[in-house]
Amino acid sequence: GEDVEQSLFLSVREGDSSVINCTYTDSSSTYLYWYKQEPGAGLQLLTYIFSNMDMKQDQRLTVLLNKKDKHLSLRIADTQTGDSAIYFCAEKVTDKLIFGTGTRLQVFP
Amino acid sequence: DAGVTQSPTHLIKTRGQQVTLRCSPISGHKSVSWYQQVLGQGPQFIFQYYEKEERGRGNFPDRFSARQFPNYSSELNVNALLLGDSALYLCASSLFNSRDEQYFGPGTRLTVT
């Protein structure tokens, strides 16, 4: 089946690291993505990882993939107030993206 | 470089009416996908088009249709609108390669009353 799950809410202090988790069910996923959505806006592609990789780092972002457990995480280092948004993970299955329900990240001073 | 553009930004329709939403992809992208995002949920896949051919269809009723033009822009049509069609409609464009990174437009907010 196709299902992507995320925790709904995460609150962190400015300057700390944030870790957003995601689990998916379809083992045929080839790529997995992280998107950011700010209020009233479309989705911004942050990063992606190929399914045969276990880690990818891109500036403040680190993606970890545990393919055995079908678990994906996004770590944001030195979280800033501008990082406050909803974060979606998505898996690519054939020609479509399957999105999670999103995790709302709130950053407080 | 211009990103994905969508029009209109907002739209209010009444039940039973029909609506057409438009999307222009990033220059050089030949694939367009449409998603519906209901408030509080993640986007749900509706269609993907590549080179004017439908390449994928999500679990939506036949009231939803789309097409892609020779310049790779696309239209999404929804007939016989229901209250439950109220949502943010997102268009994404991509190169349609194996990685298929999809870049999203700002969306069209449709309200059905």
PDB file of C-alpha atoms in Angstrom:
ATOM      1  CA  GLY A   1       0.000   0.000   0.000  1.00  0.00           C
ATOM      2  CA  GLU A   2       0.904   3.648  -0.228  1.00  0.00           C
ATOM      3  CA  ASP A   3       0.981   5.524   3.044  1.00  0.00           C
ATOM      4  CA  VAL A   4       3.336   8.139   4.451  1.00  0.00           C
ATOM      5  CA  GLU A   5       3.131   9.134   8.101  1.00  0.00           C
ATOM      6  CA  GLN A   6       4.613  12.048  10.015  1.00  0.00           C
ATOM      7  CA  SER A   7       4.219  13.441  13.493  1.00  0.00           C
ATOM      8  CA  LEU A   8       1.998  16.508  13.446  1.00  0.00           C
ATOM      9  CA  PHE A   9       3.937  19.022  15.470  1.00  0.00           C
ATOM     10  CA  LEU A  10       7.459  19.886  16.610  1.00  0.00           C
ATOM     11  CA  SER A  11       8.562  22.819  18.727  1.00  0.00           C
ATOM     12  CA  VAL A  12      12.240  23.790  19.096  1.00  0.00           C
ATOM     13  CA  ARG A  13      14.272  26.651  20.487  1.00  0.00           C
ATOM     14  CA  GLU A  14      16.122  28.914  18.088  1.00  0.00           C
ATOM     15  CA  GLY A  15      19.677  27.667  17.585  1.00  0.00           C
ATOM     16  CA  ASP A  16      18.858  24.050  18.461  1.00  0.00           C
ATOM     17  CA  SER A  17      18.639  21.200  15.944  1.00  0.00           C
ATOM     18  CA  SER A  18      15.277  20.004  14.664  1.00  0.00           C
ATOM     19  CA  VAL A  19      14.607  16.417  13.623  1.00  0.00           C
ATOM     20  CA  ILE A  20      11.481  15.658  11.617  1.00  0.00           C
ATOM     21  CA  ASN A  21      10.605  12.003  11.108  1.00  0.00           C
ATOM     22  CA  CYS A  22       8.659  10.169   8.428  1.00  0.00           C
ATOM     23  CA  THR A  23       7.721   6.555   7.762  1.00  0.00           C
ATOM     24  CA  TYR A  24       6.541   5.163   4.453  1.00  0.00           C
ATOM     25  CA  THR A  25       5.170   1.823   3.343  1.00  0.00           C
ATOM     26  CA  ASP A  26       5.939   1.369  -0.359  1.00  0.00           C
ATOM     27  CA  SER A  27       9.224  -0.485  -0.753  1.00  0.00           C
ATOM     28  CA  SER A  28       9.331   0.338  -4.478  1.00  0.00           C
ATOM     29  CA  SER A  29      10.043   4.019  -3.760  1.00  0.00           C
ATOM     30  CA  THR A  30      13.007   5.218  -5.812  1.00  0.00           C
ATOM     31  CA  TYR A  31      13.430   8.722  -4.460  1.00  0.00           C
ATOM     32  CA  LEU A  32      12.262  10.428  -1.278  1.00  0.00           C
ATOM     33  CA  TYR A  33      11.874  14.163  -0.909  1.00  0.00           C
ATOM     34  CA  TRP A  34      11.456  16.853   1.703  1.00  0.00           C
ATOM     35  CA  TYR A  35       9.330  19.899   0.974  1.00  0.00           C
ATOM     36  CA  LYS A  36       8.667  23.064   3.022  1.00  0.00           C
ATOM     37  CA  GLN A  37       5.379  24.965   2.936  1.00  0.00           C
ATOM     38  CA  GLU A  38       4.955  28.399   4.461  1.00  0.00           C
ATOM     39  CA  PRO A  39       1.479  29.786   5.215  1.00  0.00           C
ATOM     40  CA  GLY A  40      -0.548  30.470   2.089  1.00  0.00           C
ATOM     41  CA  ALA A  41       2.254  29.358  -0.222  1.00  0.00           C
ATOM     42  CA  GLY A  42       3.133  26.464  -2.491  1.00  0.00           C
ATOM     43  CA  LEU A  43       5.692  23.776  -1.692  1.00  0.00           C
ATOM     44  CA  GLN A  44       9.421  24.455  -1.808  1.00  0.00           C
ATOM     45  CA  LEU A  45      11.663  21.493  -2.621  1.00  0.00           C
ATOM     46  CA  LEU A  46      14.363  21.324   0.068  1.00  0.00           C
ATOM     47  CA  THR A  47      16.247  18.144  -0.744  1.00  0.00           C
ATOM     48  CA  TYR A  48      15.905  14.568  -1.933  1.00  0.00           C
ATOM     49  CA  ILE A  49      17.631  11.229  -1.412  1.00  0.00           C
ATOM     50  CA  PHE A  50      17.945   8.228  -3.679  1.00  0.00           C
ATOM     51  CA  SER A  51      16.656   5.030  -2.126  1.00  0.00           C
ATOM     52  CA  ASN A  52      20.064   3.280  -2.229  1.00  0.00           C
ATOM     53  CA  MET A  53      21.690   6.022  -0.129  1.00  0.00           C
ATOM     54  CA  ASP A  54      21.532   6.220   3.637  1.00  0.00           C
ATOM     55  CA  MET A  55      22.579   9.818   4.190  1.00  0.00           C
ATOM     56  CA  LYS A  56      22.733  13.100   2.347  1.00  0.00           C
ATOM     57  CA  GLN A  57      23.946  16.444   3.664  1.00  0.00           C
ATOM     58  CA  ASP A  58      23.137  19.812   2.139  1.00  0.00           C
ATOM     59  CA  GLN A  59      24.313  22.820   4.170  1.00  0.00           C
ATOM     60  CA  ARG A  60      22.150  22.874   7.350  1.00  0.00           C
ATOM     61  CA  LEU A  61      20.050  19.937   6.189  1.00  0.00           C
ATOM     62  CA  THR A  62      20.871  16.263   6.785  1.00  0.00           C
ATOM     63  CA  VAL A  63      18.652  13.508   5.458  1.00  0.00           C
ATOM     64  CA  LEU A  64      18.890  10.005   6.925  1.00  0.00           C
ATOM     65  CA  LEU A  65      17.245   7.005   5.285  1.00  0.00           C
ATOM     66  CA  ASN A  66      16.748   3.604   6.887  1.00  0.00           C
ATOM     67  CA  LYS A  67      15.390   1.577   4.012  1.00  0.00           C
ATOM     68  CA  LYS A  68      14.962  -1.579   6.080  1.00  0.00           C
ATOM     69  CA  ASP A  69      12.627   0.207   8.496  1.00  0.00           C
ATOM     70  CA  LYS A  70      11.231   2.532   5.790  1.00  0.00           C
ATOM     71  CA  HIS A  71      12.139   5.515   7.971  1.00  0.00           C
ATOM     72  CA  LEU A  72      13.263   8.914   6.723  1.00  0.00           C
ATOM     73  CA  SER A  73      14.356  11.887   8.792  1.00  0.00           C
ATOM     74  CA  LEU A  74      15.300  15.499   8.160  1.00  0.00           C
ATOM     75  CA  ARG A  75      17.666  17.228  10.538  1.00  0.00           C
ATOM     76  CA  ILE A  76      17.900  21.024  10.451  1.00  0.00           C
ATOM     77  CA  ALA A  77      20.977  22.355  12.217  1.00  0.00           C
ATOM     78  CA  ASP A  78      20.949  25.739  13.982  1.00  0.00           C
ATOM     79  CA  THR A  79      17.199  26.163  13.509  1.00  0.00           C
ATOM     80  CA  GLN A  80      16.088  29.734  12.855  1.00  0.00           C
ATOM     81  CA  THR A  81      12.709  31.454  13.168  1.00  0.00           C
ATOM     82  CA  GLY A  82      12.557  31.525   9.365  1.00  0.00           C
ATOM     83  CA  ASP A  83      12.462  27.725   9.426  1.00  0.00           C
ATOM     84  CA  SER A  84       8.987  27.819  10.992  1.00  0.00           C
ATOM     85  CA  ALA A  85       6.726  26.114   8.431  1.00  0.00           C
ATOM     86  CA  ILE A  86       5.076  22.796   7.602  1.00  0.00           C
ATOM     87  CA  TYR A  87       7.475  20.118   6.356  1.00  0.00           C
ATOM     88  CA  PHE A  88       6.291  17.309   4.100  1.00  0.00           C
ATOM     89  CA  CYS A  89       8.099  14.146   3.206  1.00  0.00           C
ATOM     90  CA  ALA A  90       7.132  12.480  -0.055  1.00  0.00           C
ATOM     91  CA  GLU A  91       7.976   9.230  -1.786  1.00  0.00           C
ATOM     92  CA  LYS A  92       8.075   8.736  -5.529  1.00  0.00           C
ATOM     93  CA  VAL A  93       5.980   5.745  -6.584  1.00  0.00           C
ATOM     94  CA  THR A  94       5.830   5.194 -10.362  1.00  0.00           C
ATOM     95  CA  ASP A  95       4.883   8.610 -11.778  1.00  0.00           C
ATOM     96  CA  LYS A  96       3.461  10.267  -8.677  1.00  0.00           C
ATOM     97  CA  LEU A  97       4.504  11.672  -5.332  1.00  0.00           C
ATOM     98  CA  ILE A  98       2.829  10.370  -2.183  1.00  0.00           C
ATOM     99  CA  PHE A  99       2.927  12.995   0.550  1.00  0.00           C
ATOM    100  CA  GLY A 100       2.730  12.700   4.286  1.00  0.00           C
ATOM    101  CA  THR A 101       0.341  14.778   6.352  1.00  0.00           C
ATOM    102  CA  GLY A 102       3.061  17.288   7.208  1.00  0.00           C
ATOM    103  CA  THR A 103       4.874  18.278  10.405  1.00  0.00           C
ATOM    104  CA  ARG A 104       4.383  21.812  11.676  1.00  0.00           C
ATOM    105  CA  LEU A 105       7.702  23.134  12.986  1.00  0.00           C
ATOM    106  CA  GLN A 106       7.500  26.012  15.418  1.00  0.00           C
ATOM    107  CA  VAL A 107      10.710  27.807  16.387  1.00  0.00           C
ATOM    108  CA  PHE A 108      10.670  29.929  19.521  1.00  0.00           C
ATOM    109  CA  PRO A 109      13.318  32.410  20.703  1.00  0.00           C
TER     110      PRO A 109
ATOM    111  CA  ASP B   1      14.283  32.570 -14.028  1.00  0.00           C
ATOM    112  CA  ALA B   2      10.513  32.342 -13.666  1.00  0.00           C
ATOM    113  CA  GLY B   3       9.216  29.506 -11.566  1.00  0.00           C
ATOM    114  CA  VAL B   4       5.951  27.669 -12.018  1.00  0.00           C
ATOM    115  CA  THR B   5       3.074  30.097 -12.417  1.00  0.00           C
ATOM    116  CA  GLN B   6      -0.597  29.430 -11.775  1.00  0.00           C
ATOM    117  CA  SER B   7      -3.763  31.407 -12.392  1.00  0.00           C
ATOM    118  CA  PRO B   8      -5.996  32.540 -10.929  1.00  0.00           C
ATOM    119  CA  THR B   9      -4.712  32.933  -7.369  1.00  0.00           C
ATOM    120  CA  HIS B  10      -8.121  32.667  -5.790  1.00  0.00           C
ATOM    121  CA  LEU B  11     -11.487  31.564  -7.098  1.00  0.00           C
ATOM    122  CA  ILE B  12     -14.969  31.332  -5.618  1.00  0.00           C
ATOM    123  CA  LYS B  13     -17.558  29.134  -7.325  1.00  0.00           C
ATOM    124  CA  THR B  14     -20.948  27.721  -6.417  1.00  0.00           C
ATOM    125  CA  ARG B  15     -21.924  24.073  -6.335  1.00  0.00           C
ATOM    126  CA  GLY B  16     -22.596  22.589  -9.752  1.00  0.00           C
ATOM    127  CA  GLN B  17     -20.431  25.072 -11.621  1.00  0.00           C
ATOM    128  CA  GLN B  18     -17.333  24.262 -13.645  1.00  0.00           C
ATOM    129  CA  VAL B  19     -13.833  25.665 -13.152  1.00  0.00           C
ATOM    130  CA  THR B  20     -10.621  25.824 -15.190  1.00  0.00           C
ATOM    131  CA  LEU B  21      -7.238  26.310 -13.550  1.00  0.00           C
ATOM    132  CA  ARG B  22      -4.087  27.129 -15.485  1.00  0.00           C
ATOM    133  CA  CYS B  23      -0.413  26.370 -15.039  1.00  0.00           C
ATOM    134  CA  SER B  24       2.795  27.351 -16.835  1.00  0.00           C
ATOM    135  CA  PRO B  25       5.842  25.188 -16.122  1.00  0.00           C
ATOM    136  CA  ILE B  26       9.444  26.222 -15.630  1.00  0.00           C
ATOM    137  CA  SER B  27      11.134  26.849 -18.976  1.00  0.00           C
ATOM    138  CA  GLY B  28      12.589  23.573 -20.269  1.00  0.00           C
ATOM    139  CA  HIS B  29      10.289  21.363 -18.192  1.00  0.00           C
ATOM    140  CA  LYS B  30       8.018  19.161 -20.269  1.00  0.00           C
ATOM    141  CA  SER B  31       6.034  17.508 -17.494  1.00  0.00           C
ATOM    142  CA  VAL B  32       3.247  19.000 -15.395  1.00  0.00           C
ATOM    143  CA  SER B  33       1.508  17.382 -12.431  1.00  0.00           C
ATOM    144  CA  TRP B  34      -1.586  18.498 -10.548  1.00  0.00           C
ATOM    145  CA  TYR B  35      -2.253  17.992  -6.836  1.00  0.00           C
ATOM    146  CA  GLN B  36      -5.151  18.817  -4.529  1.00  0.00           C
ATOM    147  CA  GLN B  37      -4.354  19.954  -1.011  1.00  0.00           C
ATOM    148  CA  VAL B  38      -7.256  20.063   1.411  1.00  0.00           C
ATOM    149  CA  LEU B  39      -6.709  22.200   4.495  1.00  0.00           C
ATOM    150  CA  GLY B  40      -4.632  20.390   7.086  1.00  0.00           C
ATOM    151  CA  GLN B  41      -3.546  17.567   4.788  1.00  0.00           C
ATOM    152  CA  GLY B  42      -0.730  16.750   2.424  1.00  0.00           C
ATOM    153  CA  PRO B  43      -1.157  17.171  -1.343  1.00  0.00           C
ATOM    154  CA  GLN B  44      -2.977  14.381  -3.189  1.00  0.00           C
ATOM    155  CA  PHE B  45      -1.929  13.456  -6.736  1.00  0.00           C
ATOM    156  CA  ILE B  46      -4.509  14.106  -9.456  1.00  0.00           C
ATOM    157  CA  PHE B  47      -2.710  13.903 -12.845  1.00  0.00           C
ATOM    158  CA  GLN B  48       0.685  13.925 -14.499  1.00  0.00           C
ATOM    159  CA  TYR B  49       1.221  14.938 -18.121  1.00  0.00           C
ATOM    160  CA  TYR B  50       4.355  14.612 -20.218  1.00  0.00           C
ATOM    161  CA  GLU B  51       4.656  15.690 -23.832  1.00  0.00           C
ATOM    162  CA  LYS B  52       0.890  16.239 -23.957  1.00  0.00           C
ATOM    163  CA  GLU B  53       0.141  12.657 -22.910  1.00  0.00           C
ATOM    164  CA  GLU B  54      -1.424  11.615 -19.612  1.00  0.00           C
ATOM    165  CA  ARG B  55       1.187   9.585 -17.720  1.00  0.00           C
ATOM    166  CA  GLY B  56      -0.559   9.107 -14.423  1.00  0.00           C
ATOM    167  CA  ARG B  57      -3.948   9.559 -12.783  1.00  0.00           C
ATOM    168  CA  GLY B  58      -4.803   9.584  -9.113  1.00  0.00           C
ATOM    169  CA  ASN B  59      -7.952   8.392  -7.395  1.00  0.00           C
ATOM    170  CA  PHE B  60     -10.227  11.254  -8.423  1.00  0.00           C
ATOM    171  CA  PRO B  61     -13.641  11.101 -10.127  1.00  0.00           C
ATOM    172  CA  ASP B  62     -14.162  11.696 -13.842  1.00  0.00           C
ATOM    173  CA  ARG B  63     -15.340  15.223 -13.030  1.00  0.00           C
ATOM    174  CA  PHE B  64     -11.633  16.046 -12.965  1.00  0.00           C
ATOM    175  CA  SER B  65      -9.860  16.318 -16.303  1.00  0.00           C
ATOM    176  CA  ALA B  66      -6.734  17.971 -17.611  1.00  0.00           C
ATOM    177  CA  ARG B  67      -4.767  18.603 -20.727  1.00  0.00           C
ATOM    178  CA  GLN B  68      -1.334  19.820 -21.739  1.00  0.00           C
ATOM    179  CA  PHE B  69      -0.661  22.157 -24.630  1.00  0.00           C
ATOM    180  CA  PRO B  70       2.204  22.205 -27.192  1.00  0.00           C
ATOM    181  CA  ASN B  71       3.976  24.892 -25.120  1.00  0.00           C
ATOM    182  CA  TYR B  72       3.776  22.479 -22.099  1.00  0.00           C
ATOM    183  CA  SER B  73       1.343  24.653 -20.158  1.00  0.00           C
ATOM    184  CA  SER B  74      -1.615  22.838 -18.681  1.00  0.00           C
ATOM    185  CA  GLU B  75      -5.215  23.259 -17.622  1.00  0.00           C
ATOM    186  CA  LEU B  76      -7.125  21.405 -14.933  1.00  0.00           C
ATOM    187  CA  ASN B  77     -10.906  21.296 -15.328  1.00  0.00           C
ATOM    188  CA  VAL B  78     -13.365  20.335 -12.641  1.00  0.00           C
ATOM    189  CA  ASN B  79     -17.048  19.900 -13.529  1.00  0.00           C
ATOM    190  CA  ALA B  80     -20.131  19.783 -11.313  1.00  0.00           C
ATOM    191  CA  LEU B  81     -18.309  21.295  -8.359  1.00  0.00           C
ATOM    192  CA  LEU B  82     -19.000  19.941  -4.868  1.00  0.00           C
ATOM    193  CA  LEU B  83     -18.326  21.605  -1.539  1.00  0.00           C
ATOM    194  CA  GLY B  84     -15.615  19.001  -0.956  1.00  0.00           C
ATOM    195  CA  ASP B  85     -13.673  20.289  -3.972  1.00  0.00           C
ATOM    196  CA  SER B  86     -12.693  23.357  -1.950  1.00  0.00           C
ATOM    197  CA  ALA B  87      -8.927  23.134  -1.675  1.00  0.00           C
ATOM    198  CA  LEU B  88      -5.581  24.523  -2.789  1.00  0.00           C
ATOM    199  CA  TYR B  89      -4.780  23.183  -6.252  1.00  0.00           C
ATOM    200  CA  LEU B  90      -1.076  22.890  -6.868  1.00  0.00           C
ATOM    201  CA  CYS B  91       0.729  22.492 -10.137  1.00  0.00           C
ATOM    202  CA  ALA B  92       4.262  21.116 -10.319  1.00  0.00           C
ATOM    203  CA  SER B  93       6.663  20.905 -13.241  1.00  0.00           C
ATOM    204  CA  SER B  94       9.604  18.580 -13.778  1.00  0.00           C
ATOM    205  CA  LEU B  95      12.022  17.212 -16.353  1.00  0.00           C
ATOM    206  CA  PHE B  96      10.357  13.776 -16.125  1.00  0.00           C
ATOM    207  CA  ASN B  97      13.649  11.962 -15.580  1.00  0.00           C
ATOM    208  CA  SER B  98      14.349   9.251 -13.005  1.00  0.00           C
ATOM    209  CA  ARG B  99      14.869  11.774 -10.222  1.00  0.00           C
ATOM    210  CA  ASP B 100      11.813  13.776 -11.335  1.00  0.00           C
ATOM    211  CA  GLU B 101      12.270  16.668  -8.919  1.00  0.00           C
ATOM    212  CA  GLN B 102       8.948  18.429  -8.937  1.00  0.00           C
ATOM    213  CA  TYR B 103       8.833  22.195  -8.479  1.00  0.00           C
ATOM    214  CA  PHE B 104       5.560  23.630  -7.299  1.00  0.00           C
ATOM    215  CA  GLY B 105       3.707  26.794  -8.128  1.00  0.00           C
ATOM    216  CA  PRO B 106       1.970  28.963  -5.508  1.00  0.00           C
ATOM    217  CA  GLY B 107      -1.359  27.235  -6.077  1.00  0.00           C
ATOM    218  CA  THR B 108      -4.932  28.288  -6.796  1.00  0.00           C
ATOM    219  CA  ARG B 109      -7.232  28.517  -3.782  1.00  0.00           C
ATOM    220  CA  LEU B 110     -10.682  27.275  -4.856  1.00  0.00           C
ATOM    221  CA  THR B 111     -13.664  27.877  -2.586  1.00  0.00           C
ATOM    222  CA  VAL B 112     -16.971  26.217  -3.461  1.00  0.00           C
ATOM    223  CA  THR B 113     -20.051  27.642  -1.744  1.00  0.00           C
TER     224      THR B 113
END
